[in-house]
PDB file of C-alpha atoms and ligand atoms in Angstrom:
ATOM      1  CA  UNK A   1     -58.260  -1.653   1.104  1.00  0.00           C
ATOM      2  CA  UNK A   2     -60.049  -1.599   4.479  1.00  0.00           C
ATOM      3  CA  UNK A   3     -62.865   0.902   4.879  1.00  0.00           C
ATOM      4  CA  UNK A   4     -62.445   0.849   8.649  1.00  0.00           C
ATOM      5  CA  UNK A   5     -60.893   3.901  10.311  1.00  0.00           C
ATOM      6  CA  UNK A   6     -57.786   2.607  12.066  1.00  0.00           C
ATOM      7  CA  UNK A   7     -55.633   4.571  14.521  1.00  0.00           C
ATOM      8  CA  UNK A   8     -52.622   3.827  16.676  1.00  0.00           C
ATOM      9  CA  UNK A   9     -51.945   5.297  20.129  1.00  0.00           C
ATOM     10  CA  UNK A  10     -48.231   4.758  20.796  1.00  0.00           C
ATOM     11  CA  UNK A  11     -46.520   5.405  24.105  1.00  0.00           C
ATOM     12  CA  UNK A  12     -44.276   4.053  26.813  1.00  0.00           C
ATOM     13  CA  UNK A  13     -47.153   3.498  29.256  1.00  0.00           C
ATOM     14  CA  UNK A  14     -44.678   2.867  32.088  1.00  0.00           C
ATOM     15  CA  UNK A  15     -47.174   2.495  33.674  1.00  0.00           C
ATOM     16  CA  UNK A  16     -50.546   3.380  32.147  1.00  0.00           C
ATOM     17  CA  UNK A  17     -52.122   6.263  34.100  1.00  0.00           C
ATOM     18  CA  UNK A  18     -55.647   7.614  34.438  1.00  0.00           C
ATOM     19  CA  UNK A  19     -54.548  10.226  31.873  1.00  0.00           C
ATOM     20  CA  UNK A  20     -53.759   7.573  29.261  1.00  0.00           C
ATOM     21  CA  UNK A  21     -57.020   5.754  30.021  1.00  0.00           C
ATOM     22  CA  UNK A  22     -59.008   8.927  29.454  1.00  0.00           C
ATOM     23  CA  UNK A  23     -57.360   9.387  26.040  1.00  0.00           C
ATOM     24  CA  UNK A  24     -58.010   5.731  25.100  1.00  0.00           C
ATOM     25  CA  UNK A  25     -61.675   5.958  26.096  1.00  0.00           C
ATOM     26  CA  UNK A  26     -62.226   9.120  24.062  1.00  0.00           C
ATOM     27  CA  UNK A  27     -60.164   8.004  21.077  1.00  0.00           C
ATOM     28  CA  UNK A  28     -61.977   4.711  20.658  1.00  0.00           C
ATOM     29  CA  UNK A  29     -65.171   6.659  19.973  1.00  0.00           C
ATOM     30  CA  UNK A  30     -63.434   8.365  17.039  1.00  0.00           C
ATOM     31  CA  UNK A  31     -62.139   5.272  15.218  1.00  0.00           C
ATOM     32  CA  UNK A  32     -63.381   1.795  14.310  1.00  0.00           C
ATOM     33  CA  UNK A  33     -60.142   0.275  15.591  1.00  0.00           C
ATOM     34  CA  UNK A  34     -57.662   1.772  18.052  1.00  0.00           C
ATOM     35  CA  UNK A  35     -54.329  -0.027  18.431  1.00  0.00           C
ATOM     36  CA  UNK A  36     -52.683   0.803  21.751  1.00  0.00           C
ATOM     37  CA  UNK A  37     -48.976   0.279  21.065  1.00  0.00           C
ATOM     38  CA  UNK A  38     -46.307  -0.069  23.732  1.00  0.00           C
ATOM     39  CA  UNK A  39     -42.962   1.169  22.522  1.00  0.00           C
ATOM     40  CA  UNK A  40     -40.204  -1.274  23.475  1.00  0.00           C
ATOM     41  CA  UNK A  41     -37.372   1.203  23.251  1.00  0.00           C
ATOM     42  CA  UNK A  42     -34.063  -0.468  24.156  1.00  0.00           C
ATOM     43  CA  UNK A  43     -32.472   2.932  24.965  1.00  0.00           C
ATOM     44  CA  UNK A  44     -35.150   3.871  27.528  1.00  0.00           C
ATOM     45  CA  UNK A  45     -34.977   2.059  30.825  1.00  0.00           C
ATOM     46  CA  UNK A  46     -38.466   1.137  31.962  1.00  0.00           C
ATOM     47  CA  UNK A  47     -39.763  -0.021  35.331  1.00  0.00           C
ATOM     48  CA  UNK A  48     -42.154  -2.504  33.691  1.00  0.00           C
ATOM     49  CA  UNK A  49     -41.257  -4.859  30.830  1.00  0.00           C
ATOM     50  CA  UNK A  50     -43.219  -4.409  27.606  1.00  0.00           C
ATOM     51  CA  UNK A  51     -45.232  -7.554  28.408  1.00  0.00           C
ATOM     52  CA  UNK A  52     -46.086  -6.213  31.865  1.00  0.00           C
ATOM     53  CA  UNK A  53     -47.085  -2.843  30.391  1.00  0.00           C
ATOM     54  CA  UNK A  54     -49.291  -4.601  27.835  1.00  0.00           C
ATOM     55  CA  UNK A  55     -50.908  -6.781  30.524  1.00  0.00           C
ATOM     56  CA  UNK A  56     -51.699  -3.704  32.621  1.00  0.00           C
ATOM     57  CA  UNK A  57     -53.147  -1.910  29.593  1.00  0.00           C
ATOM     58  CA  UNK A  58     -55.344  -4.888  28.711  1.00  0.00           C
ATOM     59  CA  UNK A  59     -56.588  -5.261  32.284  1.00  0.00           C
ATOM     60  CA  UNK A  60     -57.199  -1.589  32.995  1.00  0.00           C
ATOM     61  CA  UNK A  61     -58.992  -0.854  29.707  1.00  0.00           C
ATOM     62  CA  UNK A  62     -61.348  -3.840  30.053  1.00  0.00           C
ATOM     63  CA  UNK A  63     -64.049  -1.806  31.787  1.00  0.00           C
ATOM     64  CA  UNK A  64     -63.653   1.379  29.726  1.00  0.00           C
ATOM     65  CA  UNK A  65     -66.479   2.884  27.718  1.00  0.00           C
ATOM     66  CA  UNK A  66     -66.250   3.795  24.053  1.00  0.00           C
ATOM     67  CA  UNK A  67     -67.410   2.114  20.907  1.00  0.00           C
ATOM     68  CA  UNK A  68     -64.340   1.301  18.780  1.00  0.00           C
ATOM     69  CA  UNK A  69     -62.483  -1.999  18.940  1.00  0.00           C
ATOM     70  CA  UNK A  70     -59.319  -1.964  21.060  1.00  0.00           C
ATOM     71  CA  UNK A  71     -56.218  -3.913  20.036  1.00  0.00           C
ATOM     72  CA  UNK A  72     -52.873  -4.106  21.840  1.00  0.00           C
ATOM     73  CA  UNK A  73     -49.367  -4.529  20.536  1.00  0.00           C
ATOM     74  CA  UNK A  74     -45.758  -3.714  21.340  1.00  0.00           C
ATOM     75  CA  UNK A  75     -43.208  -2.546  18.826  1.00  0.00           C
ATOM     76  CA  UNK A  76     -39.604  -1.564  18.222  1.00  0.00           C
ATOM     77  CA  UNK A  77     -38.585   0.931  15.575  1.00  0.00           C
ATOM     78  CA  UNK A  78     -40.654   3.764  14.187  1.00  0.00           C
ATOM     79  CA  UNK A  79     -44.304   4.569  14.796  1.00  0.00           C
ATOM     80  CA  UNK A  80     -44.659   5.286  11.084  1.00  0.00           C
ATOM     81  CA  UNK A  81     -43.508   1.722  10.301  1.00  0.00           C
ATOM     82  CA  UNK A  82     -45.963   0.273  12.798  1.00  0.00           C
ATOM     83  CA  UNK A  83     -48.813   2.389  11.407  1.00  0.00           C
ATOM     84  CA  UNK A  84     -48.001   1.106   7.898  1.00  0.00           C
ATOM     85  CA  UNK A  85     -48.080  -2.498   9.118  1.00  0.00           C
ATOM     86  CA  UNK A  86     -51.406  -1.998  10.910  1.00  0.00           C
ATOM     87  CA  UNK A  87     -52.991  -0.022   8.078  1.00  0.00           C
ATOM     88  CA  UNK A  88     -53.472   2.939  10.435  1.00  0.00           C
ATOM     89  CA  UNK A  89     -54.032   6.411   8.942  1.00  0.00           C
ATOM     90  CA  UNK A  90     -53.984   8.213  12.299  1.00  0.00           C
ATOM     91  CA  UNK A  91     -51.780   8.501  15.345  1.00  0.00           C
ATOM     92  CA  UNK A  92     -53.479   9.535  18.583  1.00  0.00           C
ATOM     93  CA  UNK A  93     -51.642  11.594  21.178  1.00  0.00           C
ATOM     94  CA  UNK A  94     -52.833  13.344  24.318  1.00  0.00           C
ATOM     95  CA  UNK A  95     -51.866  16.948  25.009  1.00  0.00           C
ATOM     96  CA  UNK A  96     -51.569  18.089  28.588  1.00  0.00           C
ATOM     97  CA  UNK A  97     -49.927  21.464  28.029  1.00  0.00           C
ATOM     98  CA  UNK A  98     -48.189  23.786  25.606  1.00  0.00           C
ATOM     99  CA  UNK A  99     -44.966  21.942  26.435  1.00  0.00           C
ATOM    100  CA  UNK A 100     -46.511  18.704  25.134  1.00  0.00           C
ATOM    101  CA  UNK A 101     -47.568  20.472  21.947  1.00  0.00           C
ATOM    102  CA  UNK A 102     -44.043  21.831  21.446  1.00  0.00           C
ATOM    103  CA  UNK A 103     -42.584  18.326  21.552  1.00  0.00           C
ATOM    104  CA  UNK A 104     -45.462  16.590  19.756  1.00  0.00           C
ATOM    105  CA  UNK A 105     -45.779  18.942  16.795  1.00  0.00           C
ATOM    106  CA  UNK A 106     -42.373  18.150  15.219  1.00  0.00           C
ATOM    107  CA  UNK A 107     -43.077  14.414  15.674  1.00  0.00           C
ATOM    108  CA  UNK A 108     -46.510  14.755  14.058  1.00  0.00           C
ATOM    109  CA  UNK A 109     -45.094  16.679  11.087  1.00  0.00           C
ATOM    110  CA  UNK A 110     -42.158  14.286  10.702  1.00  0.00           C
ATOM    111  CA  UNK A 111     -44.420  11.243  10.798  1.00  0.00           C
ATOM    112  CA  UNK A 112     -46.702  12.809   8.171  1.00  0.00           C
ATOM    113  CA  UNK A 113     -43.709  13.585   5.968  1.00  0.00           C
ATOM    114  CA  UNK A 114     -42.231  10.080   6.359  1.00  0.00           C
ATOM    115  CA  UNK A 115     -45.589   8.546   5.431  1.00  0.00           C
ATOM    116  CA  UNK A 116     -45.943  10.831   2.399  1.00  0.00           C
ATOM    117  CA  UNK A 117     -49.079  12.452   3.792  1.00  0.00           C
ATOM    118  CA  UNK A 118     -50.785   9.132   4.547  1.00  0.00           C
ATOM    119  CA  UNK A 119     -50.510   9.435   8.343  1.00  0.00           C
ATOM    120  CA  UNK A 120     -51.917  12.280  10.423  1.00  0.00           C
ATOM    121  CA  UNK A 121     -51.803  12.881  14.159  1.00  0.00           C
ATOM    122  CA  UNK A 122     -54.981  13.567  16.103  1.00  0.00           C
ATOM    123  CA  UNK A 123     -54.369  15.440  19.365  1.00  0.00           C
ATOM    124  CA  UNK A 124     -56.826  15.108  22.213  1.00  0.00           C
ATOM    125  CA  UNK A 125     -56.581  17.679  25.000  1.00  0.00           C
ATOM    126  CA  UNK A 126     -56.292  16.035  28.412  1.00  0.00           C
ATOM    127  CA  UNK A 127     -59.065  17.025  30.794  1.00  0.00           C
ATOM    128  CA  UNK A 128     -58.061  19.296  33.716  1.00  0.00           C
ATOM    129  CA  UNK A 129     -58.443  16.320  36.071  1.00  0.00           C
ATOM    130  CA  UNK A 130     -55.632  14.392  34.362  1.00  0.00           C
ATOM    131  CA  UNK A 131     -53.454  17.066  32.775  1.00  0.00           C
ATOM    132  CA  UNK A 132     -50.964  17.061  35.668  1.00  0.00           C
ATOM    133  CA  UNK A 133     -50.328  13.297  35.595  1.00  0.00           C
ATOM    134  CA  UNK A 134     -47.108  11.780  34.294  1.00  0.00           C
ATOM    135  CA  UNK A 135     -45.779   8.248  34.514  1.00  0.00           C
ATOM    136  CA  UNK A 136     -42.431   9.360  35.961  1.00  0.00           C
ATOM    137  CA  UNK A 137     -44.154  11.192  38.839  1.00  0.00           C
ATOM    138  CA  UNK A 138     -46.302   8.099  39.416  1.00  0.00           C
ATOM    139  CA  UNK A 139     -43.153   5.940  39.640  1.00  0.00           C
ATOM    140  CA  UNK A 140     -41.511   8.416  42.033  1.00  0.00           C
ATOM    141  CA  UNK A 141     -44.560   8.569  44.319  1.00  0.00           C
ATOM    142  CA  UNK A 142     -44.894   4.772  44.279  1.00  0.00           C
ATOM    143  CA  UNK A 143     -41.235   4.309  45.219  1.00  0.00           C
ATOM    144  CA  UNK A 144     -41.746   6.588  48.222  1.00  0.00           C
ATOM    145  CA  UNK A 145     -45.013   4.922  49.256  1.00  0.00           C
ATOM    146  CA  UNK A 146     -47.248   7.932  48.534  1.00  0.00           C
ATOM    147  CA  UNK A 147     -50.934   8.050  47.554  1.00  0.00           C
ATOM    148  CA  UNK A 148     -51.648   7.074  43.973  1.00  0.00           C
ATOM    149  CA  UNK A 149     -55.393   6.584  43.733  1.00  0.00           C
ATOM    150  CA  UNK A 150     -56.130   9.778  41.772  1.00  0.00           C
ATOM    151  CA  UNK A 151     -53.296   9.082  39.328  1.00  0.00           C
ATOM    152  CA  UNK A 152     -53.629   5.380  38.487  1.00  0.00           C
ATOM    153  CA  UNK A 153     -56.211   2.603  38.831  1.00  0.00           C
ATOM    154  CA  UNK A 154     -56.146   0.090  41.683  1.00  0.00           C
ATOM    155  CA  UNK A 155     -54.618  -2.616  39.479  1.00  0.00           C
ATOM    156  CA  UNK A 156     -51.717  -0.388  38.459  1.00  0.00           C
ATOM    157  CA  UNK A 157     -51.215   0.717  42.058  1.00  0.00           C
ATOM    158  CA  UNK A 158     -50.965  -2.919  43.130  1.00  0.00           C
ATOM    159  CA  UNK A 159     -48.448  -3.664  40.348  1.00  0.00           C
ATOM    160  CA  UNK A 160     -46.364  -0.678  41.460  1.00  0.00           C
ATOM    161  CA  UNK A 161     -46.430  -1.797  45.102  1.00  0.00           C
ATOM    162  CA  UNK A 162     -45.299  -5.297  44.052  1.00  0.00           C
ATOM    163  CA  UNK A 163     -42.404  -3.807  42.067  1.00  0.00           C
ATOM    164  CA  UNK A 164     -41.352  -1.619  45.008  1.00  0.00           C
ATOM    165  CA  UNK A 165     -41.304  -4.573  47.375  1.00  0.00           C
ATOM    166  CA  UNK A 166     -39.489  -6.974  45.024  1.00  0.00           C
TER     167      UNK A 166
HETATM  168  N1  LIG B   1     -52.043  11.667  30.589  1.00  0.00           N
HETATM  169  C1  LIG B   1     -51.072  11.380  31.444  1.00  0.00           C
HETATM  170  N2  LIG B   1     -49.784  11.322  31.103  1.00  0.00           N
HETATM  171  C2  LIG B   1     -49.503  11.529  29.828  1.00  0.00           C
HETATM  172  C3  LIG B   1     -50.470  11.821  28.872  1.00  0.00           C
HETATM  173  C4  LIG B   1     -51.801  11.885  29.303  1.00  0.00           C
HETATM  174  N3  LIG B   1     -52.801  12.165  28.478  1.00  0.00           N
HETATM  175  N4  LIG B   1     -49.876  12.007  27.686  1.00  0.00           N
HETATM  176  C5  LIG B   1     -48.565  11.824  27.897  1.00  0.00           C
HETATM  177  N5  LIG B   1     -48.341  11.549  29.188  1.00  0.00           N
HETATM  178  C6  LIG B   1     -47.038  11.392  29.835  1.00  0.00           C
HETATM  179  C7  LIG B   1     -46.596  10.005  30.117  1.00  0.00           C
HETATM  180  O1  LIG B   1     -47.068   9.605  31.362  1.00  0.00           O
HETATM  181  C8  LIG B   1     -45.097  10.158  30.071  1.00  0.00           C
HETATM  182  O2  LIG B   1     -44.636  10.651  31.294  1.00  0.00           O
HETATM  183  P1  LIG B   1     -43.076  10.551  31.714  1.00  0.00           P
HETATM  184  O3  LIG B   1     -42.259  11.159  30.627  1.00  0.00           O
HETATM  185  O4  LIG B   1     -43.063  11.302  32.977  1.00  0.00           O
HETATM  186  O5  LIG B   1     -42.791   9.078  31.902  1.00  0.00           O
HETATM  187  C9  LIG B   1     -44.881  11.248  29.032  1.00  0.00           C
HETATM  188  O6  LIG B   1     -46.085  11.949  28.961  1.00  0.00           O
HETATM  189  C10 LIG B   1     -44.605  10.763  27.641  1.00  0.00           C
HETATM  190  O7  LIG B   1     -44.966   9.438  27.556  1.00  0.00           O
HETATM  191  P2  LIG B   1     -45.702   8.727  26.382  1.00  0.00           P
HETATM  192  O8  LIG B   1     -46.964   9.400  26.009  1.00  0.00           O
HETATM  193  O9  LIG B   1     -45.813   7.318  26.784  1.00  0.00           O
HETATM  194  O10 LIG B   1     -44.759   8.968  25.184  1.00  0.00           O
HETATM  195  P3  LIG B   1     -43.220   8.764  25.039  1.00  0.00           P
HETATM  196  O11 LIG B   1     -42.603  10.123  25.002  1.00  0.00           O
HETATM  197  O12 LIG B   1     -42.677   7.798  25.995  1.00  0.00           O
HETATM  198  O13 LIG B   1     -43.203   8.112  23.627  1.00  0.00           O
HETATM  199  C11 LIG B   1     -43.710   8.014  21.256  1.00  0.00           C
HETATM  200  C12 LIG B   1     -43.681   8.833  22.520  1.00  0.00           C
HETATM  201  C13 LIG B   1     -43.911   6.534  21.532  1.00  0.00           C
HETATM  202  C14 LIG B   1     -44.886   8.505  20.453  1.00  0.00           C
HETATM  203  C15 LIG B   1     -42.426   8.296  20.486  1.00  0.00           C
HETATM  204  O14 LIG B   1     -41.316   8.101  21.325  1.00  0.00           O
HETATM  205  C16 LIG B   1     -42.310   7.401  19.275  1.00  0.00           C
HETATM  206  O15 LIG B   1     -42.991   7.569  18.298  1.00  0.00           O
HETATM  207  N6  LIG B   1     -41.378   6.420  19.364  1.00  0.00           N
HETATM  208  C17 LIG B   1     -41.117   5.503  18.268  1.00  0.00           C
HETATM  209  C18 LIG B   1     -39.866   5.953  17.496  1.00  0.00           C
HETATM  210  C19 LIG B   1     -40.217   6.951  16.452  1.00  0.00           C
HETATM  211  O16 LIG B   1     -41.100   6.744  15.618  1.00  0.00           O
HETATM  212  N7  LIG B   1     -39.453   8.054  16.437  1.00  0.00           N
HETATM  213  C20 LIG B   1     -39.625   9.100  15.468  1.00  0.00           C
HETATM  214  C21 LIG B   1     -40.690  10.052  15.908  1.00  0.00           C
HETATM  215  S1  LIG B   1     -40.959  11.297  14.679  1.00  0.00           S
END
């Protein structure tokens, strides 16, 4: 059995925001390996394909600080199944508000139950500078041509502009 601490940070990342990047940077200091996992949920319509979301994540995390190794993957099905496959003992999730906690807590407890106690969720509080960001607001602002620089990186902004004009 691996002695490395392995965690998975699952999400839609449609697209990755400065809020997600902050969580990734902080979480990679906590674990030897952090798998950033794009959920390819057929029932959720996304602006970016899972490959595009993965490419953006890879590009925008390249210059991030933090010590742990970053890996990237996409998955269908359950986070608990993915964690089992990756040998991850922890799920990372960011919390922006009490509303996030209310929706995250049942998921964290269910995942722990389904993994028979072998999978715990680590919550990182978003900093005040990112706690108002959400991917759906980013998509809405991009579609209307608004300013995005405080919400997403330049690379993501460019990808959003390309989508809007295609
Ligand atoms: N900063 C900025 N935005 C953040 C954020 C942060 N720190 N944390 C969350 N968000 C936002 C996202 O931008 C997104 O915004 P949107 O809803 O406006 O688009 C929203 O919060 C949630 O997105 P995300 O964090 O990507 O999660 P999700 O709700 O799309 O997916 C999963 C959550 C992937 C963990 C969950 O759906 C899952 O586990 N799916 C697999 C199936 C499964 O195992 N189900 C059983 C669960 S018990």
